[in-house]
Coordinates of C-alpha atoms in Angstrom, one line a residue:
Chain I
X1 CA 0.0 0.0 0.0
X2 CA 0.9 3.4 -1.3
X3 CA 1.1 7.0 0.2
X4 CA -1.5 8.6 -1.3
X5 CA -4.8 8.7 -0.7
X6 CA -5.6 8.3 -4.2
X7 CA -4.5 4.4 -4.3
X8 CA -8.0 2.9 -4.5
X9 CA -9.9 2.8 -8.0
X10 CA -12.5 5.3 -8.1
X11 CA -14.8 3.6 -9.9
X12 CA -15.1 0.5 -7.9
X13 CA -16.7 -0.1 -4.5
X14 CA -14.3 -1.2 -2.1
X15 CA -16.4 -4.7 -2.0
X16 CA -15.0 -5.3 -6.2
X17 CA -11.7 -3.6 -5.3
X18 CA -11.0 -6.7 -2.6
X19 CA -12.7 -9.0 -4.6
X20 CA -10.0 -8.0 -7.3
X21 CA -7.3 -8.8 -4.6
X22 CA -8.8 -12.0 -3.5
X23 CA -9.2 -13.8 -7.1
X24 CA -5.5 -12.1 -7.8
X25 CA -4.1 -13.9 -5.1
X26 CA -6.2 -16.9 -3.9
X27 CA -9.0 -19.1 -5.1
X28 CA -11.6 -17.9 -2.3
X29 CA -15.2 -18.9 -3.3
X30 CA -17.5 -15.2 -3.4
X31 CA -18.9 -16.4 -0.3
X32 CA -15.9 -16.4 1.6
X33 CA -14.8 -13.8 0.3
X34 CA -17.4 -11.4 1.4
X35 CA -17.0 -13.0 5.0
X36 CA -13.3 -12.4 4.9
X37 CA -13.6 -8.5 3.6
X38 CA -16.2 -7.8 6.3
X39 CA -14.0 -9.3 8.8
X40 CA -11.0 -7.2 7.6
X41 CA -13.1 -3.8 7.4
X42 CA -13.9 -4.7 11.2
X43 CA -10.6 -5.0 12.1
X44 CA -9.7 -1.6 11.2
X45 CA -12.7 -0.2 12.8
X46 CA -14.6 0.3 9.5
X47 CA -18.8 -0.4 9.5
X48 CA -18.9 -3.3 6.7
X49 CA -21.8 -1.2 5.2
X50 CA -19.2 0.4 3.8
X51 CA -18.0 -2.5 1.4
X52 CA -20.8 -1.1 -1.0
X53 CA -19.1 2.7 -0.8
X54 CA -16.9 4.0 -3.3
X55 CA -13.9 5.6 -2.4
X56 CA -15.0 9.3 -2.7
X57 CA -17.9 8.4 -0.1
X58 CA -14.9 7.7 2.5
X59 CA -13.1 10.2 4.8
X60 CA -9.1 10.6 3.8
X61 CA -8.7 8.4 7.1
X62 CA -11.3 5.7 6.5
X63 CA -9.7 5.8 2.7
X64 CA -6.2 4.8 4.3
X65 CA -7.7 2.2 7.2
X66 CA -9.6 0.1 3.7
X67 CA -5.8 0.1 1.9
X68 CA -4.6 -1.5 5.4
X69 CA -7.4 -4.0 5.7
X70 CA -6.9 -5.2 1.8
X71 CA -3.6 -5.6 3.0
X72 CA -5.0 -8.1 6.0
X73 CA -6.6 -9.9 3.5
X74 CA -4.3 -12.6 3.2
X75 CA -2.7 -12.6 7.2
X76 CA 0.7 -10.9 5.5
X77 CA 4.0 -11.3 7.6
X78 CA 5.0 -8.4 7.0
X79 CA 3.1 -4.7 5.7
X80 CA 5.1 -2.5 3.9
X81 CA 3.7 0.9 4.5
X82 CA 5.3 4.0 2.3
X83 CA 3.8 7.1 4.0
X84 CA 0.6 6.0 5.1
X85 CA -0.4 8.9 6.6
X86 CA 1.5 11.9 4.8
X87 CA -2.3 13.0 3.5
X88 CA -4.0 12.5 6.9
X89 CA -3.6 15.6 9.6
X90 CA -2.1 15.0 12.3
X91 CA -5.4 14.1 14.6
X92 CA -6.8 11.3 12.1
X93 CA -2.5 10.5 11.7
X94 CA -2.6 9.9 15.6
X95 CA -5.7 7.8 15.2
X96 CA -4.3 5.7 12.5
X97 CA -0.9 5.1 14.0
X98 CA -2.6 4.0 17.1
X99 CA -4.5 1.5 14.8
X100 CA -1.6 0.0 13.1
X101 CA 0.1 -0.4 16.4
X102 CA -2.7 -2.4 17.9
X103 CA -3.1 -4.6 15.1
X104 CA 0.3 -5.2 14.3
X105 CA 0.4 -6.3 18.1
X106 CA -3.2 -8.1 17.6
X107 CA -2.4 -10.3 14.6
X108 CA 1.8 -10.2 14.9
X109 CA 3.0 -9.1 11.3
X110 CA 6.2 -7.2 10.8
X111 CA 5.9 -3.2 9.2
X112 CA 8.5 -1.7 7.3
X113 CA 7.0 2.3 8.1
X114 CA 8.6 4.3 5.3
X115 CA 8.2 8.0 6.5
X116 CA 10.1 11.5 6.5
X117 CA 9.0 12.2 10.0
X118 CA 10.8 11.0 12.4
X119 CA 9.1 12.6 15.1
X120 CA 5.8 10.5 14.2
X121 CA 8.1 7.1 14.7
X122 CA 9.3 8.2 17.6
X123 CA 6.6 6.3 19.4
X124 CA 5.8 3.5 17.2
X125 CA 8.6 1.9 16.0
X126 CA 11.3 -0.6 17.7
X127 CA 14.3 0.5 15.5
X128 CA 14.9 2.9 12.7
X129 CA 16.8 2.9 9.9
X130 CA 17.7 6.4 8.4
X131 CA 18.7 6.9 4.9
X132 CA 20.9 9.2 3.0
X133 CA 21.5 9.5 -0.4
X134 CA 20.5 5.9 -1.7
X135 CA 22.7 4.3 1.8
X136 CA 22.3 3.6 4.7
X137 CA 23.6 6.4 7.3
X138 CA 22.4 4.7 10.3
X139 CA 20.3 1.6 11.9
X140 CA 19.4 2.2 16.0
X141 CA 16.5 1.4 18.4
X142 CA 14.6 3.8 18.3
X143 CA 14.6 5.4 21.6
X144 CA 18.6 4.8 21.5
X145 CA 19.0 6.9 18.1
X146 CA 16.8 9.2 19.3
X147 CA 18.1 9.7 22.7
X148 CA 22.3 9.3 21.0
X149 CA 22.0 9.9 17.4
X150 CA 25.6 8.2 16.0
X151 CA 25.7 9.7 12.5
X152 CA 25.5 13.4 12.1
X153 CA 23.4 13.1 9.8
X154 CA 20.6 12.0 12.5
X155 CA 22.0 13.7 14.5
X156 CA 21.0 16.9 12.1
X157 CA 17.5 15.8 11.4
X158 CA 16.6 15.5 15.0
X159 CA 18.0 19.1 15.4
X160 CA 15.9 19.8 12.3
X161 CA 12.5 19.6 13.8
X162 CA 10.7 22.1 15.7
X163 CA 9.2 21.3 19.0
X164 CA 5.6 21.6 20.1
X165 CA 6.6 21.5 24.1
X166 CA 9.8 23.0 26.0
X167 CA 11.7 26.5 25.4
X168 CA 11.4 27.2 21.7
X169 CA 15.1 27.7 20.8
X170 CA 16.6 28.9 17.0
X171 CA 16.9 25.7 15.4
X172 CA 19.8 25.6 12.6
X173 CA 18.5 22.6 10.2
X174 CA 21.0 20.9 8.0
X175 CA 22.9 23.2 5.7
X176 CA 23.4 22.3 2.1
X177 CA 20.9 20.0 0.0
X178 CA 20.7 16.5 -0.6
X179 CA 22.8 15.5 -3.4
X180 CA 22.5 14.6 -7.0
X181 CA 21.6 11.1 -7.1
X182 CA 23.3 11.0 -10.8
X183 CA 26.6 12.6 -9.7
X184 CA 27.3 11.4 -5.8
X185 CA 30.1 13.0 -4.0
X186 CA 33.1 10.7 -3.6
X187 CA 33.6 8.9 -0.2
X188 CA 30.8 9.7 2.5
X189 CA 28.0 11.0 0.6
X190 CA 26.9 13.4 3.6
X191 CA 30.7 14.9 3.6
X192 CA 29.4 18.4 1.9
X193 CA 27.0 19.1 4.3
X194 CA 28.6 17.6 7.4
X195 CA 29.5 20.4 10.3
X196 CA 32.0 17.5 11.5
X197 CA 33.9 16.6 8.3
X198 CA 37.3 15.7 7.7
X199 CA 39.8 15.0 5.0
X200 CA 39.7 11.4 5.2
X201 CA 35.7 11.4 4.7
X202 CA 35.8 11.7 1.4
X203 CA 38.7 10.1 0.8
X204 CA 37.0 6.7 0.2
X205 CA 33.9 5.3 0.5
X206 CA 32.7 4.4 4.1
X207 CA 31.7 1.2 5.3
X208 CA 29.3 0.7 8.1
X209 CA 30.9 0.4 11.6
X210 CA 29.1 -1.7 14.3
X211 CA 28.4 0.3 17.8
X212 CA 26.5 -0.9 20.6
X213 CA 24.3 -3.2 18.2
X214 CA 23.7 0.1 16.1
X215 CA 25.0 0.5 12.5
X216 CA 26.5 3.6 11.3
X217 CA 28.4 5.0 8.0
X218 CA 30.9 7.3 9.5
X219 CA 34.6 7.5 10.1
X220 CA 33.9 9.3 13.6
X221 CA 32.7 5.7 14.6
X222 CA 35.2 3.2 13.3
X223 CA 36.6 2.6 16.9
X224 CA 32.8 1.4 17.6
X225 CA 32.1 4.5 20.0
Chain S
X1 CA -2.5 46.6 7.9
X2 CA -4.9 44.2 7.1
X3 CA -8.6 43.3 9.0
X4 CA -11.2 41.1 7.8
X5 CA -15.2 41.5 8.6
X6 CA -17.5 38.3 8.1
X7 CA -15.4 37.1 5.3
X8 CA -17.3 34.1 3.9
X9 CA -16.6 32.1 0.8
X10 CA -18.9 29.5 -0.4
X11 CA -19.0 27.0 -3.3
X12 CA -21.7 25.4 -5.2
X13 CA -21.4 21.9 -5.1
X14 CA -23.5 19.4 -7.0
X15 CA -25.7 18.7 -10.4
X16 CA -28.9 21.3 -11.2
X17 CA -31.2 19.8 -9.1
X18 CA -29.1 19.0 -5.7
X19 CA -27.2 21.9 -5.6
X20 CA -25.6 22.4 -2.2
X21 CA -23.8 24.8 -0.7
X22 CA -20.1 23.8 0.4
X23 CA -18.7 26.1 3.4
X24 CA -15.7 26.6 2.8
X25 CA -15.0 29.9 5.2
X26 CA -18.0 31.4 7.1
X27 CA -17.7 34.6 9.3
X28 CA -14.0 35.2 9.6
X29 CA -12.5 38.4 10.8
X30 CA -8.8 38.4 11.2
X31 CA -6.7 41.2 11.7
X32 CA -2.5 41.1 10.5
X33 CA -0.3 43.8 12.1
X34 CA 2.4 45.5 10.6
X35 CA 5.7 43.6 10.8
X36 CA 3.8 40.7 12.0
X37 CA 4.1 36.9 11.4
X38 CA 0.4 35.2 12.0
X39 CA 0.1 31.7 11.4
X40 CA -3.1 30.2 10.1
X41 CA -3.4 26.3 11.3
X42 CA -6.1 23.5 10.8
X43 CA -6.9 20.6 9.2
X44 CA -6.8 19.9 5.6
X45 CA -9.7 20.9 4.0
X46 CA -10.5 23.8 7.3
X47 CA -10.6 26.7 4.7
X48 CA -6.8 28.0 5.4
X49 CA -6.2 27.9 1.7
X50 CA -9.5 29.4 0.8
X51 CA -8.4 32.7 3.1
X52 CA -5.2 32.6 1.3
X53 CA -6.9 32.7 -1.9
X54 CA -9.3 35.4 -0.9
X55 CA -6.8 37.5 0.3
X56 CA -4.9 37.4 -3.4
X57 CA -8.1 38.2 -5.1
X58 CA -8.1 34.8 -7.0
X59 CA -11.6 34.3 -5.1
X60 CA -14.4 37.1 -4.5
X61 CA -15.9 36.9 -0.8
X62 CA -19.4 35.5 -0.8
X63 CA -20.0 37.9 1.7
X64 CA -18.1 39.7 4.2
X65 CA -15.4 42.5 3.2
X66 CA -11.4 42.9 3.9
X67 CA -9.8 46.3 4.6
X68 CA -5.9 46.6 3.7
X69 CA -4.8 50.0 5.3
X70 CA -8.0 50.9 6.0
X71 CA -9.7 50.4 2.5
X72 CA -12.3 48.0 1.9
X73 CA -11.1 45.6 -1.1
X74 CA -14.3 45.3 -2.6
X75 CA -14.4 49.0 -3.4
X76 CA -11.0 48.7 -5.7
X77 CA -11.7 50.2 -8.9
X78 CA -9.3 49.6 -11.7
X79 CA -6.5 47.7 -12.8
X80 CA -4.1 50.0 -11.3
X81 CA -5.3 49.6 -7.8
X82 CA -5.6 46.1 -8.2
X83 CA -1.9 46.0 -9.5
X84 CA -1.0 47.9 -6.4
X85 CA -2.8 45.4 -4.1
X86 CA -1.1 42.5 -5.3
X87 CA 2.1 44.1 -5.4
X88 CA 1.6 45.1 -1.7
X89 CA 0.0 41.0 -0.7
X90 CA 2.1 38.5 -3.1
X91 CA 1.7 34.9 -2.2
X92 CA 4.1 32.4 -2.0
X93 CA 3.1 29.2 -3.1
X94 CA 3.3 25.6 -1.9
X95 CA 4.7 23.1 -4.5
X96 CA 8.0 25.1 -5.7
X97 CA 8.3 22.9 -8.5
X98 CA 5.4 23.6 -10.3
X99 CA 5.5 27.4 -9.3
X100 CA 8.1 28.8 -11.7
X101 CA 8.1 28.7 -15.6
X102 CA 10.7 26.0 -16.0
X103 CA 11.0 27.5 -20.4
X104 CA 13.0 30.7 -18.6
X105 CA 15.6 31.9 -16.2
X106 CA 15.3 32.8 -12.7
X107 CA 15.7 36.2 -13.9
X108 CA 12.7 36.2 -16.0
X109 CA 10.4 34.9 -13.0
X110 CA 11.5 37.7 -11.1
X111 CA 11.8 40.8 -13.2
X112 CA 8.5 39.8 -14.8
X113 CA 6.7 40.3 -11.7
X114 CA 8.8 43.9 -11.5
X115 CA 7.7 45.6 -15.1
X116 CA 4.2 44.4 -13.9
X117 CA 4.3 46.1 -10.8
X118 CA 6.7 48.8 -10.6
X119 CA 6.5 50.8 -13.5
X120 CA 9.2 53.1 -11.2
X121 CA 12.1 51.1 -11.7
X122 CA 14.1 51.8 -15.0
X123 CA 16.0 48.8 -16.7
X124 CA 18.9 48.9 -14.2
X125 CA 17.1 49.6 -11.7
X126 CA 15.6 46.6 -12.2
X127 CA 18.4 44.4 -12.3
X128 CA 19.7 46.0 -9.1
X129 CA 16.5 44.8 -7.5
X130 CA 17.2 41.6 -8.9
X131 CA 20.5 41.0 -7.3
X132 CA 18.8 42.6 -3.9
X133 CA 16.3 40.2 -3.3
X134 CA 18.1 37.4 -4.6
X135 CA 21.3 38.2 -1.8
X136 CA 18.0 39.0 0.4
X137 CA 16.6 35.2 0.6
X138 CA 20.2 34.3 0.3
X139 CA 20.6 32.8 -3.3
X140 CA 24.5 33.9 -3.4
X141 CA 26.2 34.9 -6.0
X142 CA 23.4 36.6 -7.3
X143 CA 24.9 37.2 -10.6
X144 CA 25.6 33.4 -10.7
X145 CA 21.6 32.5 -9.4
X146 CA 19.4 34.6 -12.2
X147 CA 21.1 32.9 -14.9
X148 CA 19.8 29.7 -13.8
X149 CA 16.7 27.9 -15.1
X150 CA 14.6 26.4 -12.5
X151 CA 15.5 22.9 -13.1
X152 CA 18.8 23.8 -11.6
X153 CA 17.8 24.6 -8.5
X154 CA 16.9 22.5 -5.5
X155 CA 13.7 23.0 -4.1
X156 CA 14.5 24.7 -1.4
X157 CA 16.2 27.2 -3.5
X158 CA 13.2 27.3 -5.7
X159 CA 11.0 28.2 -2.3
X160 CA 13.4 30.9 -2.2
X161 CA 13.0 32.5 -5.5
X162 CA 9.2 32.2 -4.4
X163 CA 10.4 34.9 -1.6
X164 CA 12.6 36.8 -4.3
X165 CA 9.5 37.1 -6.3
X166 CA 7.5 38.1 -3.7
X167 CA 10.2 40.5 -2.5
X168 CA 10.9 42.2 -5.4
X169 CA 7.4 43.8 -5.4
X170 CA 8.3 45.4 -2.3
X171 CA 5.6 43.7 -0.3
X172 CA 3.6 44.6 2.8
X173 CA 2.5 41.0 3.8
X174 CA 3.3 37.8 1.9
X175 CA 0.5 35.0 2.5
X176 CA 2.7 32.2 2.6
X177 CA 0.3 28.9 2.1
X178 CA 2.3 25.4 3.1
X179 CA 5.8 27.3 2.0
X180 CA 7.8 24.1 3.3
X181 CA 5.1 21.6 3.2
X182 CA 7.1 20.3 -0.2
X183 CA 10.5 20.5 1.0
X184 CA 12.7 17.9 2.5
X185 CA 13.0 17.7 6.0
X186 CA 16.1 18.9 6.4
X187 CA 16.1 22.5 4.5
X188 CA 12.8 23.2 5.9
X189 CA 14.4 25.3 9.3
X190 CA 16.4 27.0 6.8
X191 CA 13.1 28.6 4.8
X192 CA 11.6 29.2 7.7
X193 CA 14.3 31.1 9.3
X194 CA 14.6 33.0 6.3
X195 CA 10.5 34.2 6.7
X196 CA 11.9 35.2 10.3
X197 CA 14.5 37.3 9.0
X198 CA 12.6 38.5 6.0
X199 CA 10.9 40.4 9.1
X200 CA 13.4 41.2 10.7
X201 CA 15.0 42.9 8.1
X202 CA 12.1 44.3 5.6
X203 CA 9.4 44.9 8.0
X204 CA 7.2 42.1 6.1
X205 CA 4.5 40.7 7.9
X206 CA 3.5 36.9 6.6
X207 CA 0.2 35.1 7.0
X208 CA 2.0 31.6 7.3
X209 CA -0.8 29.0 6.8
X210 CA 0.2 25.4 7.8
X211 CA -1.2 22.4 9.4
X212 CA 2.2 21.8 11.0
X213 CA 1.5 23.4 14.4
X214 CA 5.2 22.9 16.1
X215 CA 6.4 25.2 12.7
X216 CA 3.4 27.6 13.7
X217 CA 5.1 27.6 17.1
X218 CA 8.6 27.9 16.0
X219 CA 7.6 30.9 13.9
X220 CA 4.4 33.2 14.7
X221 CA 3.9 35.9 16.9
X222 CA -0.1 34.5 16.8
X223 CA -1.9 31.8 16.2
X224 CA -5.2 31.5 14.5
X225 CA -6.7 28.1 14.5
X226 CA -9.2 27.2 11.8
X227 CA -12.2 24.3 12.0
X228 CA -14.5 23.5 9.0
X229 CA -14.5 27.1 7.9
X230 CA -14.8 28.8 11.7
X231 CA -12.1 30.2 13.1
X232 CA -12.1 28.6 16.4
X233 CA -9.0 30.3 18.7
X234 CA -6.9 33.0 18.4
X235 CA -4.3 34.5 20.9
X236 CA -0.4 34.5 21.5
X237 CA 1.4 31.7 19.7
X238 CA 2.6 30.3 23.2
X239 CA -0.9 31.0 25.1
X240 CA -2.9 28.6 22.5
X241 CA -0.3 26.6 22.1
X242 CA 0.7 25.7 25.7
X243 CA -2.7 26.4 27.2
X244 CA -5.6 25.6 24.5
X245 CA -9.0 26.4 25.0
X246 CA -11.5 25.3 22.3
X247 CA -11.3 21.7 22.4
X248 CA -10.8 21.4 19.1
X249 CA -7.2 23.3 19.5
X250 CA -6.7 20.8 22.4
X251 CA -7.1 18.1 20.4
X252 CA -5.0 19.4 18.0
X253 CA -1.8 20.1 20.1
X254 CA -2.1 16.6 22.1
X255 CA -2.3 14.9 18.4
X256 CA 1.4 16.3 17.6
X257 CA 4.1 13.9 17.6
X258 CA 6.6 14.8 19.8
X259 CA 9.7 12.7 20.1
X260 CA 11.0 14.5 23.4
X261 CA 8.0 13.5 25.0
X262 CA 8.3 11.1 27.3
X263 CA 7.4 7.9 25.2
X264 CA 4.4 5.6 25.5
X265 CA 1.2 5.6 23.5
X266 CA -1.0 8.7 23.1
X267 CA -4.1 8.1 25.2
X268 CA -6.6 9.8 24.2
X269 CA -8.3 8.4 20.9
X270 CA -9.9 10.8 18.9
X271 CA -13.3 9.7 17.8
X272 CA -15.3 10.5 14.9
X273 CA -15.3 12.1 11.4
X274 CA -14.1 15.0 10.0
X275 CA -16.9 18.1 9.8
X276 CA -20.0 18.5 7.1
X277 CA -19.3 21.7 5.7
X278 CA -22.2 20.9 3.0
X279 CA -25.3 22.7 3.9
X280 CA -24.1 22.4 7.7
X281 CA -26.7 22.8 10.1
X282 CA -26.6 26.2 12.8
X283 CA -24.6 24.5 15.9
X284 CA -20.8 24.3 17.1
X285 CA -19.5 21.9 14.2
X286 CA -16.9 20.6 16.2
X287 CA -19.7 19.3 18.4
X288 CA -20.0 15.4 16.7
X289 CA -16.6 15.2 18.5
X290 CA -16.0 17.3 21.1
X291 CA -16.2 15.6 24.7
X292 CA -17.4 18.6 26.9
X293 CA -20.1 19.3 24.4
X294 CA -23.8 20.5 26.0
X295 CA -27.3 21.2 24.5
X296 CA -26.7 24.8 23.1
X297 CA -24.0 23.5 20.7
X298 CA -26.7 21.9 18.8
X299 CA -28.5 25.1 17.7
X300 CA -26.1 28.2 18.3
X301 CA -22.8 28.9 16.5
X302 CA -20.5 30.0 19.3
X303 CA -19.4 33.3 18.1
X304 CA -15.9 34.0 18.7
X305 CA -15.8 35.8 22.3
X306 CA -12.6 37.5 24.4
X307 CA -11.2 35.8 27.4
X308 CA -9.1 37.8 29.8
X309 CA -6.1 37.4 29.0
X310 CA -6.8 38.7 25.0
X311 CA -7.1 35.4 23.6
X312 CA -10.7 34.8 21.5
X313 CA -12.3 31.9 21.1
X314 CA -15.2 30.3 19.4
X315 CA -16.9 27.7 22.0
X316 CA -20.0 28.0 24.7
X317 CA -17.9 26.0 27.2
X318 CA -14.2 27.5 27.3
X319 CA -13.4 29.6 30.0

């Protein structure tokens, strides 16, 4: 399931739209079919009345909550979610995240939670991977990276973000802009925008150092500290 | 500088024979100071852009009236006067890459806006503004930046020739709707900073409209916080921020993520469905969700209403 809220076809109910999915992927008979889509609408707190709505009858929330239950169809392992709730404000974001924690706890599948906000992870994932420039900068608990960020880089987003609560300081961002994809600095990819850079960072590329159980892409760390 | 009266925007929805009346912005009088930054916050769909768009002239109020410097809008006469409007509120858009005329130079998006609006400037006097604004919103070398075409630029430089633009018409207030909305994380500080310092330096007031609150916070002098078409709160940035009063605004705050919290699920659950703003019935229409929510909700609009210390709010219960 996609970001936007504009994944589901408009022209079908969401009742043809899983039925599409099911025949896709298994050989369900219509019967069970229906019973499995009501019982997947339920679990996201949808009424199953609404199998017989078309998308545009459905809130921007409600729109993202039927993409996760045609996701349950089948009892997945593991939900890939890329931005789920980038369209949503933040009061139906909090509702939503809320949901996907308790059924991800509820039926025990794994979720890769592709985001930009790290502030909205904060609270919902167990570890976090952050990425820079098509690599890997860092991979921490979550509470660890964001409690000791090891890559400046992480270090710069959380210093990125203004804060809704506590003394409202000048924040400083990360200077610079991400790089060209089709013409990558040599060595550590963050190098030109790094406050703590030094000669041998873009020297050569940088492998990722193991600290503490934590994975990080920076010479500062090679020692594993 | 700038005060609105009732200002109400509606929009017919619907085929000929059930037309319906969408409420997009009903009753709103804000007022913008001079040198000001007031940030406009709600949810998506709460009218902020509508107000935006109002302000710029791209929409005519339904009813209500805005005075800029004391004039009601609705009396401008002329395309001169209208010119001089827009010159004095430019807006600065949202998606920076769709924004700028990617056929033609920075240059061209910038000067173009000039020979519109300031027939004072000469040829050179032109290109003297140019390299102003664009050192101004910190697009250095100048000289180096105009000769660019906008595919060249990343897009937080292209928010910034947004500001040039806006700059170069020697602005009062720039109505700033989701400037960094677009941006990646990381460069967003820096164009907000540079809306702070815009101020500081030019005496610009901004409208910034957002549904990011903790930017609203980081930024504005005030807060005004929209719902389904009503504004709902106004006061200091750190008064409605740190000590809400419409329930709506409460919900609002407690719904930001906040990673320096201290961690553990958010507890309250926020149920319910986003407002009808098609034909809506008299009433609070935050009422369907609001938990202190008593019998006069149902038929009166709460009226926005002063608490002691300045702040106005639109809700029968706050206090």
């Amino acid at each position: 399931m996609q970001s936007a809220m504009n994944a589901l076809n408009p022209v079908l109910t969401v009742a043809e739209q899983m039925r599409d999915a099911c025949r896709a992927h298994s050989n369900m008979s219509r019967a069970e079919i229906e019973a499995r889509s009501r019982e997947v609408l339920r679990l996201v707190s949808i009424d199953p009345v609404h199998l017989h709505s078309y998308p545009h009858q459905l809130s921007g929330g409600m729109r993202q909550r039927a993409m996760i239950a045609m996701a349950l169809l089948f009892t997945p392992d593991l939900v890939i979610m890329d931005e789920p709730t980038s369209a949503l404000d933040v009061v139906a974001q909090r509702s939503l995240m809320v949901q996907i924690k308790e059924l991800q706890e509820r039926l025990g599948f794994a979720v890769i939670f592709v985001t930009h906000d790290m502030s909205l992870v904060s609270h919902f994932s167990d570890r976090l991977l952050v990425m820079y420039a098509g690599q890997v900068a860092e991979m921490s608990k979550t509470r660890e990276l964001f409690d000791r960020p090891l890559h400046p880089y992480s270090h710069g987003l959380l210093e990125a973000f203004p804060s809704i609560r506590g003394p409202n300081a000048r924040l400083a961002g990360i200077p610079g802009s991400p790089p060209d994809l089709a013409n990558l600095p040599t060595g550590c990819r963050f190098a030109p925008r790094c406050p703590l850079v030094e000669p041998r960072c873009t020297a050569a590329e940088v492998p990722l150092y193991s600290v503490n159980g934590s994975l990080v892409r920076c010479v500062l760390r090679e020692n594993g500290r | 500088m700038l005060r609105t009266e009732g200002l109400t925007r509606h929009f017919r929805v619907g085929k000929l024979l059930s037309r319906q009346t969408l409420h997009a912005v009903d009753d709103v009088d804000l007022t913008i100071g001079s040198g000001e930054i007031v940030a406009l916050v709600g949810e998506s769909g709460s009218g902020k852009s509508t107000i935006a768009r109002l302000l710029a002239l791209v929409y005519r109020p339904t009813r209500g009236e805005i005075w800029f410097e004391g004039r009601p809008l609705s009396r401008l006469r002329g395309r001169r006067s209208r010119l001089a409007y827009s010159a004095a509120v430019p807006m600065v858009f949202q998606d920076p890459y769709s924004s700028i005329n990617p056929a033609y130079r920075i240059s061209h998006a910038i000067v173009r806006g000039m020979k519109l609006h300031r027939g004072d400037l000469s040829g050179s006097g032109r290109g003297a503004e140019l390299n102003r604004v664009l050192e101004e919103v910190g697009l250095v070398p100048a000289s180096y930046t105009q000769r660019r075409f906008p595919y060249e630029l990343s897009g937080g430089q292209r928010q910034r020739v947004g500001f040039a633009q806006a700059l170069a018409l020697r602005p009062k207030l720039i109505v700033a709707d989701e400037p960094v909305s677009m941006l990646d994380v990381s460069i967003r500080i820096g164009v907000l900073n540079l809306m702070g310092e815009l101020r500081e330096r030019e005496g610009v007031s901004f409208l910034y409209i957002t549904h990011d609150v903790a930017s609203a916070r980081y930024l504005a002098d005030r807060v005004l916080v929209m719902y389904a078409g009503h504004l709902v709160e106004e006061g200091a940035t750190e008064d409605v921020l740190q000590r809400p009063k419409h329930p709506y605004t409460q919900l609002l705050v407690s719904a930001v993520p906040d990673p320096r919290a201290e961690l553990g699920l958010a507890d309250a659950r926020d149920v319910g469905e986003p407002p009808k703003v098609v034909d809506p019935k008299p009433g609070c229409r935050f009422r369907p969700r609001c938990p202190f929510a008593v019998a006069e909700c149902e038929t009166v609009t709460p009226a926005l209403r002063e608490l002691s210390d300045g702040r106005r709010v639109a809700c029968h219960v706050a206090e």
